[in-house]
PDB file of C-alpha atoms in Angstrom:
ATOM      1  CA  ASN A   1     107.482 106.756 104.389  1.00 80.00           C
ATOM      2  CA  ALA A   2     104.527 108.999 103.605  1.00 86.00           C
ATOM      3  CA  GLY A   3     102.868 107.975 106.891  1.00 95.00           C
ATOM      4  CA  VAL A   4      99.088 108.559 106.843  1.00 97.00           C
ATOM      5  CA  THR A   5      97.722 110.362 103.797  1.00 97.00           C
ATOM      6  CA  GLN A   6      94.230 111.759 103.333  1.00 98.00           C
ATOM      7  CA  THR A   7      92.434 113.122 100.288  1.00 97.00           C
ATOM      8  CA  PRO A   8      90.923 115.550  99.605  1.00 97.00           C
ATOM      9  CA  LYS A   9      92.199 118.298 101.915  1.00 97.00           C
ATOM     10  CA  PHE A  10      89.068 120.410 101.449  1.00 97.00           C
ATOM     11  CA  GLN A  11      85.595 119.548 100.217  1.00 97.00           C
ATOM     12  CA  VAL A  12      82.283 121.393  99.927  1.00 97.00           C
ATOM     13  CA  LEU A  13      79.124 119.329  99.505  1.00 97.00           C
ATOM     14  CA  LYS A  14      75.456 120.101  99.165  1.00 97.00           C
ATOM     15  CA  THR A  15      72.969 118.466 101.512  1.00 98.00           C
ATOM     16  CA  GLY A  16      72.113 114.983 100.287  1.00 97.00           C
ATOM     17  CA  GLN A  17      75.274 114.424  98.250  1.00 97.00           C
ATOM     18  CA  SER A  18      77.498 111.446  98.950  1.00 96.00           C
ATOM     19  CA  MET A  19      81.252 111.233  98.899  1.00 96.00           C
ATOM     20  CA  THR A  20      84.207 109.144 100.016  1.00 98.00           C
ATOM     21  CA  LEU A  21      87.111 110.436 102.098  1.00 98.00           C
ATOM     22  CA  GLN A  22      90.261 108.501 101.302  1.00 98.00           C
ATOM     23  CA  CYS A  23      92.840 107.354 103.849  1.00 98.00           C
ATOM     24  CA  ALA A  24      95.982 105.330 103.255  1.00 98.00           C
ATOM     25  CA  GLN A  25      98.998 104.369 105.380  1.00 98.00           C
ATOM     26  CA  ASP A  26     102.306 102.797 104.410  1.00 96.00           C
ATOM     27  CA  MET A  27     103.484 101.678 107.873  1.00 96.00           C
ATOM     28  CA  ASN A  28     101.850  98.225 107.752  1.00 95.00           C
ATOM     29  CA  HIS A  29      99.666  99.177 110.711  1.00 96.00           C
ATOM     30  CA  GLU A  30      96.864  96.807 111.625  1.00 95.00           C
ATOM     31  CA  TYR A  31      94.724  99.408 113.414  1.00 95.00           C
ATOM     32  CA  MET A  32      93.049 102.297 111.578  1.00 97.00           C
ATOM     33  CA  SER A  33      90.424 104.776 112.707  1.00 97.00           C
ATOM     34  CA  TRP A  34      88.381 107.793 111.660  1.00 98.00           C
ATOM     35  CA  TYR A  35      87.678 110.764 113.925  1.00 98.00           C
ATOM     36  CA  ARG A  36      85.811 113.990 113.517  1.00 98.00           C
ATOM     37  CA  GLN A  37      86.941 117.157 115.272  1.00 97.00           C
ATOM     38  CA  ASP A  38      84.501 119.902 116.155  1.00 94.00           C
ATOM     39  CA  PRO A  39      85.261 123.054 118.184  1.00 86.00           C
ATOM     40  CA  GLY A  40      85.205 122.399 121.922  1.00 81.00           C
ATOM     41  CA  MET A  41      84.476 118.684 121.516  1.00 83.00           C
ATOM     42  CA  GLY A  42      87.872 117.120 121.031  1.00 88.00           C
ATOM     43  CA  LEU A  43      88.153 114.169 118.680  1.00 95.00           C
ATOM     44  CA  ARG A  44      85.258 111.749 118.442  1.00 96.00           C
ATOM     45  CA  LEU A  45      85.657 108.256 117.022  1.00 96.00           C
ATOM     46  CA  ILE A  46      83.453 107.441 114.027  1.00 97.00           C
ATOM     47  CA  HIS A  47      84.604 103.946 112.986  1.00 97.00           C
ATOM     48  CA  TYR A  48      87.677 101.834 113.499  1.00 96.00           C
ATOM     49  CA  SER A  49      89.297  98.670 112.159  1.00 96.00           C
ATOM     50  CA  VAL A  50      91.647  96.237 113.893  1.00 94.00           C
ATOM     51  CA  GLY A  51      92.672  94.591 110.622  1.00 93.00           C
ATOM     52  CA  ALA A  52      91.696  93.968 107.006  1.00 95.00           C
ATOM     53  CA  GLY A  53      88.105  92.788 106.747  1.00 95.00           C
ATOM     54  CA  ILE A  54      87.206  93.888 110.313  1.00 95.00           C
ATOM     55  CA  THR A  55      85.438  97.144 111.145  1.00 96.00           C
ATOM     56  CA  ASP A  56      83.437  98.377 114.106  1.00 94.00           C
ATOM     57  CA  GLN A  57      81.508 101.442 115.204  1.00 95.00           C
ATOM     58  CA  GLY A  58      82.856 104.207 117.354  1.00 93.00           C
ATOM     59  CA  GLU A  59      81.064 106.917 119.291  1.00 92.00           C
ATOM     60  CA  VAL A  60      79.370 108.739 116.354  1.00 95.00           C
ATOM     61  CA  PRO A  61      78.875 106.251 113.460  1.00 97.00           C
ATOM     62  CA  ASN A  62      75.496 107.395 112.123  1.00 96.00           C
ATOM     63  CA  GLY A  63      75.608 108.651 108.532  1.00 96.00           C
ATOM     64  CA  TYR A  64      79.010 107.072 107.813  1.00 97.00           C
ATOM     65  CA  ASN A  65      80.152 103.766 106.342  1.00 97.00           C
ATOM     66  CA  VAL A  66      83.609 102.203 106.211  1.00 98.00           C
ATOM     67  CA  SER A  67      85.281  99.159 104.708  1.00 96.00           C
ATOM     68  CA  ARG A  68      88.778  97.699 105.034  1.00 97.00           C
ATOM     69  CA  SER A  69      89.639  95.484 102.090  1.00 97.00           C
ATOM     70  CA  THR A  70      93.413  95.998 102.439  1.00 97.00           C
ATOM     71  CA  THR A  71      95.782  96.770 105.312  1.00 97.00           C
ATOM     72  CA  GLU A  72      96.739 100.075 103.684  1.00 97.00           C
ATOM     73  CA  ASP A  73      93.378 101.700 102.900  1.00 98.00           C
ATOM     74  CA  PHE A  74      90.432 102.723 105.064  1.00 98.00           C
ATOM     75  CA  PRO A  75      87.928 104.910 103.171  1.00 98.00           C
ATOM     76  CA  LEU A  76      85.082 106.736 104.925  1.00 98.00           C
ATOM     77  CA  ARG A  77      81.819 107.132 103.019  1.00 98.00           C
ATOM     78  CA  LEU A  78      79.233 109.793 103.722  1.00 96.00           C
ATOM     79  CA  LEU A  79      75.962 108.355 102.507  1.00 92.00           C
ATOM     80  CA  SER A  80      73.786 111.494 102.344  1.00 96.00           C
ATOM     81  CA  ALA A  81      75.606 114.571 103.603  1.00 97.00           C
ATOM     82  CA  ALA A  82      73.953 116.777 106.220  1.00 97.00           C
ATOM     83  CA  PRO A  83      75.051 120.187 107.589  1.00 97.00           C
ATOM     84  CA  SER A  84      75.712 118.472 110.960  1.00 96.00           C
ATOM     85  CA  GLN A  85      78.541 116.583 109.240  1.00 97.00           C
ATOM     86  CA  THR A  86      80.452 119.812 108.635  1.00 97.00           C
ATOM     87  CA  SER A  87      83.699 119.095 110.469  1.00 98.00           C
ATOM     88  CA  VAL A  88      87.370 118.273 110.147  1.00 98.00           C
ATOM     89  CA  TYR A  89      87.949 114.562 109.619  1.00 98.00           C
ATOM     90  CA  PHE A  90      91.124 112.777 110.672  1.00 98.00           C
ATOM     91  CA  CYS A  91      92.275 109.303 109.830  1.00 98.00           C
ATOM     92  CA  ALA A  92      94.779 107.587 112.127  1.00 98.00           C
ATOM     93  CA  SER A  93      96.662 104.313 112.307  1.00 97.00           C
ATOM     94  CA  SER A  94      98.650 102.342 114.866  1.00 95.00           C
ATOM     95  CA  LEU A  95     100.278  98.966 115.384  1.00 92.00           C
ATOM     96  CA  GLY A  96      97.220  97.876 117.388  1.00 87.00           C
ATOM     97  CA  GLY A  97      97.125  95.561 120.376  1.00 84.00           C
ATOM     98  CA  GLN A  98      98.759  97.156 123.412  1.00 81.00           C
ATOM     99  CA  ARG A  99     100.122  99.910 121.162  1.00 85.00           C
ATOM    100  CA  MET A 100      96.662 100.916 119.874  1.00 89.00           C
ATOM    101  CA  SER A 101      96.833 104.172 121.846  1.00 90.00           C
ATOM    102  CA  GLU A 102      99.926 105.377 119.962  1.00 92.00           C
ATOM    103  CA  GLN A 103      98.225 106.580 116.832  1.00 95.00           C
ATOM    104  CA  PHE A 104      99.648 108.406 113.816  1.00 97.00           C
ATOM    105  CA  PHE A 105      97.272 110.963 112.345  1.00 98.00           C
ATOM    106  CA  GLY A 106      96.845 112.211 108.806  1.00 98.00           C
ATOM    107  CA  PRO A 107      96.649 115.923 107.909  1.00 97.00           C
ATOM    108  CA  GLY A 108      92.844 115.971 107.881  1.00 97.00           C
ATOM    109  CA  THR A 109      90.005 116.739 105.483  1.00 97.00           C
ATOM    110  CA  ARG A 110      87.994 119.898 106.094  1.00 97.00           C
ATOM    111  CA  LEU A 111      84.415 119.213 104.984  1.00 97.00           C
ATOM    112  CA  THR A 112      81.658 121.794 104.637  1.00 97.00           C
ATOM    113  CA  VAL A 113      78.082 120.715 103.941  1.00 97.00           C
ATOM    114  CA  LEU A 114      75.767 123.470 102.713  1.00 96.00           C
TER     115      LEU A 114
ATOM    116  CA  GLN B   1      82.099 103.833 127.297  1.00 70.00           C
ATOM    117  CA  GLN B   2      84.980 105.739 128.798  1.00 76.00           C
ATOM    118  CA  GLN B   3      84.355 109.273 130.213  1.00 85.00           C
ATOM    119  CA  VAL B   4      87.277 111.687 130.125  1.00 93.00           C
ATOM    120  CA  LYS B   5      87.564 115.125 131.766  1.00 95.00           C
ATOM    121  CA  GLN B   6      90.454 117.372 130.776  1.00 96.00           C
ATOM    122  CA  SER B   7      91.394 120.650 132.461  1.00 96.00           C
ATOM    123  CA  PRO B   8      92.007 123.483 132.098  1.00 97.00           C
ATOM    124  CA  GLN B   9      90.385 124.478 128.794  1.00 96.00           C
ATOM    125  CA  SER B  10      93.053 127.095 128.207  1.00 97.00           C
ATOM    126  CA  LEU B  11      96.352 128.008 129.818  1.00 97.00           C
ATOM    127  CA  ILE B  12      98.730 130.943 129.511  1.00 98.00           C
ATOM    128  CA  VAL B  13     102.281 130.396 130.771  1.00 98.00           C
ATOM    129  CA  GLN B  14     105.344 132.594 130.609  1.00 98.00           C
ATOM    130  CA  LYS B  15     108.417 131.388 128.769  1.00 97.00           C
ATOM    131  CA  GLY B  16     110.481 129.225 131.089  1.00 98.00           C
ATOM    132  CA  GLY B  17     107.513 128.339 133.283  1.00 98.00           C
ATOM    133  CA  ILE B  18     105.849 124.981 133.944  1.00 98.00           C
ATOM    134  CA  SER B  19     102.638 124.045 132.110  1.00 98.00           C
ATOM    135  CA  ILE B  20     100.402 121.467 133.786  1.00 98.00           C
ATOM    136  CA  ILE B  21      97.387 119.847 132.140  1.00 98.00           C
ATOM    137  CA  ASN B  22      95.201 117.294 133.905  1.00 98.00           C
ATOM    138  CA  CYS B  23      93.051 114.419 132.760  1.00 97.00           C
ATOM    139  CA  ALA B  24      90.600 112.280 134.760  1.00 96.00           C
ATOM    140  CA  TYR B  25      88.894 109.121 133.614  1.00 93.00           C
ATOM    141  CA  GLU B  26      86.240 106.750 134.920  1.00 89.00           C
ATOM    142  CA  ASN B  27      87.063 103.174 133.968  1.00 82.00           C
ATOM    143  CA  THR B  28      90.324 101.331 134.493  1.00 75.00           C
ATOM    144  CA  ALA B  29      92.077 100.306 131.307  1.00 74.00           C
ATOM    145  CA  PHE B  30      95.286  98.451 130.584  1.00 74.00           C
ATOM    146  CA  ASP B  31      96.644  99.990 127.410  1.00 81.00           C
ATOM    147  CA  TYR B  32      98.951 102.976 127.075  1.00 88.00           C
ATOM    148  CA  PHE B  33      97.625 106.430 128.104  1.00 92.00           C
ATOM    149  CA  PRO B  34      98.804 109.044 125.572  1.00 95.00           C
ATOM    150  CA  TRP B  35      99.019 112.804 125.202  1.00 97.00           C
ATOM    151  CA  TYR B  36      98.735 114.389 121.771  1.00 98.00           C
ATOM    152  CA  GLN B  37      99.871 117.811 120.553  1.00 98.00           C
ATOM    153  CA  GLN B  38      98.081 119.643 117.746  1.00 97.00           C
ATOM    154  CA  PHE B  39      99.130 122.802 115.926  1.00 97.00           C
ATOM    155  CA  PRO B  40      96.553 124.868 113.990  1.00 94.00           C
ATOM    156  CA  GLY B  41      95.678 123.316 110.644  1.00 93.00           C
ATOM    157  CA  LYS B  42      97.540 120.064 111.396  1.00 95.00           C
ATOM    158  CA  GLY B  43      96.619 116.619 112.598  1.00 96.00           C
ATOM    159  CA  PRO B  44      97.319 115.632 116.215  1.00 97.00           C
ATOM    160  CA  ALA B  45     100.752 114.143 116.851  1.00 97.00           C
ATOM    161  CA  LEU B  46     101.637 111.680 119.594  1.00 96.00           C
ATOM    162  CA  LEU B  47     103.705 113.491 122.219  1.00 97.00           C
ATOM    163  CA  ILE B  48     104.236 110.945 124.972  1.00 96.00           C
ATOM    164  CA  ALA B  49     102.451 107.859 126.310  1.00 94.00           C
ATOM    165  CA  ILE B  50     102.639 105.931 129.589  1.00 92.00           C
ATOM    166  CA  ARG B  51     101.896 102.358 130.570  1.00 89.00           C
ATOM    167  CA  PRO B  52      99.258 102.099 133.342  1.00 85.00           C
ATOM    168  CA  ASP B  53     101.657 100.187 135.625  1.00 88.00           C
ATOM    169  CA  VAL B  54     104.161 103.073 135.665  1.00 91.00           C
ATOM    170  CA  SER B  55     103.746 106.221 137.813  1.00 93.00           C
ATOM    171  CA  GLU B  56     105.886 108.620 135.782  1.00 96.00           C
ATOM    172  CA  LYS B  57     107.496 108.886 132.367  1.00 96.00           C
ATOM    173  CA  LYS B  58     109.814 111.647 131.227  1.00 97.00           C
ATOM    174  CA  GLU B  59     110.885 112.534 127.681  1.00 96.00           C
ATOM    175  CA  GLY B  60     112.960 115.676 127.490  1.00 97.00           C
ATOM    176  CA  ARG B  61     110.889 118.577 128.866  1.00 98.00           C
ATOM    177  CA  PHE B  62     107.662 116.529 128.853  1.00 98.00           C
ATOM    178  CA  THR B  63     106.586 114.345 131.803  1.00 97.00           C
ATOM    179  CA  ILE B  64     103.473 112.265 132.378  1.00 96.00           C
ATOM    180  CA  SER B  65     102.477 111.622 135.991  1.00 95.00           C
ATOM    181  CA  PHE B  66     100.013 108.760 136.428  1.00 92.00           C
ATOM    182  CA  ASN B  67      97.875 108.170 139.541  1.00 90.00           C
ATOM    183  CA  LYS B  68      96.101 104.882 138.957  1.00 88.00           C
ATOM    184  CA  SER B  69      94.155 104.850 142.241  1.00 89.00           C
ATOM    185  CA  ALA B  70      92.781 108.354 141.626  1.00 91.00           C
ATOM    186  CA  LYS B  71      92.204 107.608 137.914  1.00 91.00           C
ATOM    187  CA  GLN B  72      94.068 110.732 136.890  1.00 94.00           C
ATOM    188  CA  PHE B  73      97.105 111.554 134.835  1.00 95.00           C
ATOM    189  CA  SER B  74      98.751 114.816 133.962  1.00 97.00           C
ATOM    190  CA  LEU B  75     101.161 116.337 131.472  1.00 98.00           C
ATOM    191  CA  HIS B  76     103.930 118.605 132.741  1.00 98.00           C
ATOM    192  CA  ILE B  77     105.892 120.772 130.308  1.00 98.00           C
ATOM    193  CA  MET B  78     109.039 122.089 131.954  1.00 98.00           C
ATOM    194  CA  ASP B  79     110.813 125.238 130.736  1.00 98.00           C
ATOM    195  CA  SER B  80     107.846 126.020 128.454  1.00 98.00           C
ATOM    196  CA  GLN B  81     108.755 127.644 125.130  1.00 98.00           C
ATOM    197  CA  PRO B  82     106.717 129.719 122.630  1.00 97.00           C
ATOM    198  CA  GLY B  83     107.026 126.786 120.209  1.00 97.00           C
ATOM    199  CA  ASP B  84     105.028 124.688 122.691  1.00 98.00           C
ATOM    200  CA  SER B  85     101.967 126.874 122.032  1.00 98.00           C
ATOM    201  CA  ALA B  86      99.431 124.358 120.724  1.00 98.00           C
ATOM    202  CA  THR B  87      96.361 122.394 121.769  1.00 97.00           C
ATOM    203  CA  TYR B  88      97.001 119.312 123.897  1.00 98.00           C
ATOM    204  CA  PHE B  89      94.694 116.332 124.154  1.00 97.00           C
ATOM    205  CA  CYS B  90      94.764 113.466 126.608  1.00 96.00           C
ATOM    206  CA  ALA B  91      93.278 110.146 125.521  1.00 95.00           C
ATOM    207  CA  VAL B  92      92.131 107.107 127.461  1.00 93.00           C
ATOM    208  CA  PRO B  93      91.879 103.561 126.107  1.00 89.00           C
ATOM    209  CA  ASN B  94      88.605 101.722 126.358  1.00 84.00           C
ATOM    210  CA  THR B  95      88.014  98.894 128.799  1.00 71.00           C
ATOM    211  CA  GLY B  96      86.882  95.486 127.641  1.00 68.00           C
ATOM    212  CA  THR B  97      87.416  94.048 124.192  1.00 68.00           C
ATOM    213  CA  ALA B  98      86.672  97.147 122.114  1.00 68.00           C
ATOM    214  CA  SER B  99      89.894  98.737 120.913  1.00 83.00           C
ATOM    215  CA  LYS B 100      89.145 102.460 121.106  1.00 90.00           C
ATOM    216  CA  LEU B 101      90.501 105.738 122.416  1.00 92.00           C
ATOM    217  CA  THR B 102      88.362 108.413 124.062  1.00 92.00           C
ATOM    218  CA  PHE B 103      89.841 111.894 123.838  1.00 95.00           C
ATOM    219  CA  GLY B 104      89.592 114.798 126.235  1.00 95.00           C
ATOM    220  CA  THR B 105      88.212 118.086 124.936  1.00 95.00           C
ATOM    221  CA  GLY B 106      91.636 119.691 124.676  1.00 96.00           C
ATOM    222  CA  THR B 107      93.695 122.404 126.374  1.00 97.00           C
ATOM    223  CA  ARG B 108      94.868 125.415 124.399  1.00 97.00           C
ATOM    224  CA  LEU B 109      98.311 126.395 125.684  1.00 98.00           C
ATOM    225  CA  GLN B 110      99.840 129.772 124.966  1.00 98.00           C
ATOM    226  CA  VAL B 111     103.422 130.425 126.030  1.00 98.00           C
ATOM    227  CA  THR B 112     104.240 134.129 126.168  1.00 97.00           C
ATOM    228  CA  LEU B 113     107.648 135.782 125.956  1.00 92.00           C
TER     229      LEU B 113
END
């Protein structure tokens, strides 16, 4: 099992560029989520999905889009990058339901927007 | 929206000592309450989680104590080791139908020799 994989590991963008952060899991987990981590602010939820075809907003969704066409993949799209989106992004998955809280995290993508 | 307060921000403990990190929340929830451990440059990893109808759970040197009436739970690390030096996050499940976790701001633990 590879667990949760994320690509790329590092990315530098210019303001206004768009890009997609990839996330995949091979544990057949129904629940997937995206977080951003900034110094002193913990992890903040961007978007989440409770199953294929179902997505919902988290705490900080503005500027990001997601889709969930398969159980395995949950890509995060930055529509028009801004310096405020400089952060470390983590994807996570879990069985969902009462076990939603027990999430497995990927290694992260460190994004810098100039 | 769940509000979560984690303390302390940082903690220095001698090897062999007990590390205690606290977490307080506002709204009652019925899913598991987890603690995560994160090493520099890595993603968070689930350390231990407790059901809200249980007052204590122990796994090796790690114990969660849960006080439902006070809306607080804490992580105790017994016999702390230098390898435990990491950042620890508590997380609280959302109430209602939305399936979300709200994380605390983290505690940086340093275990000295």
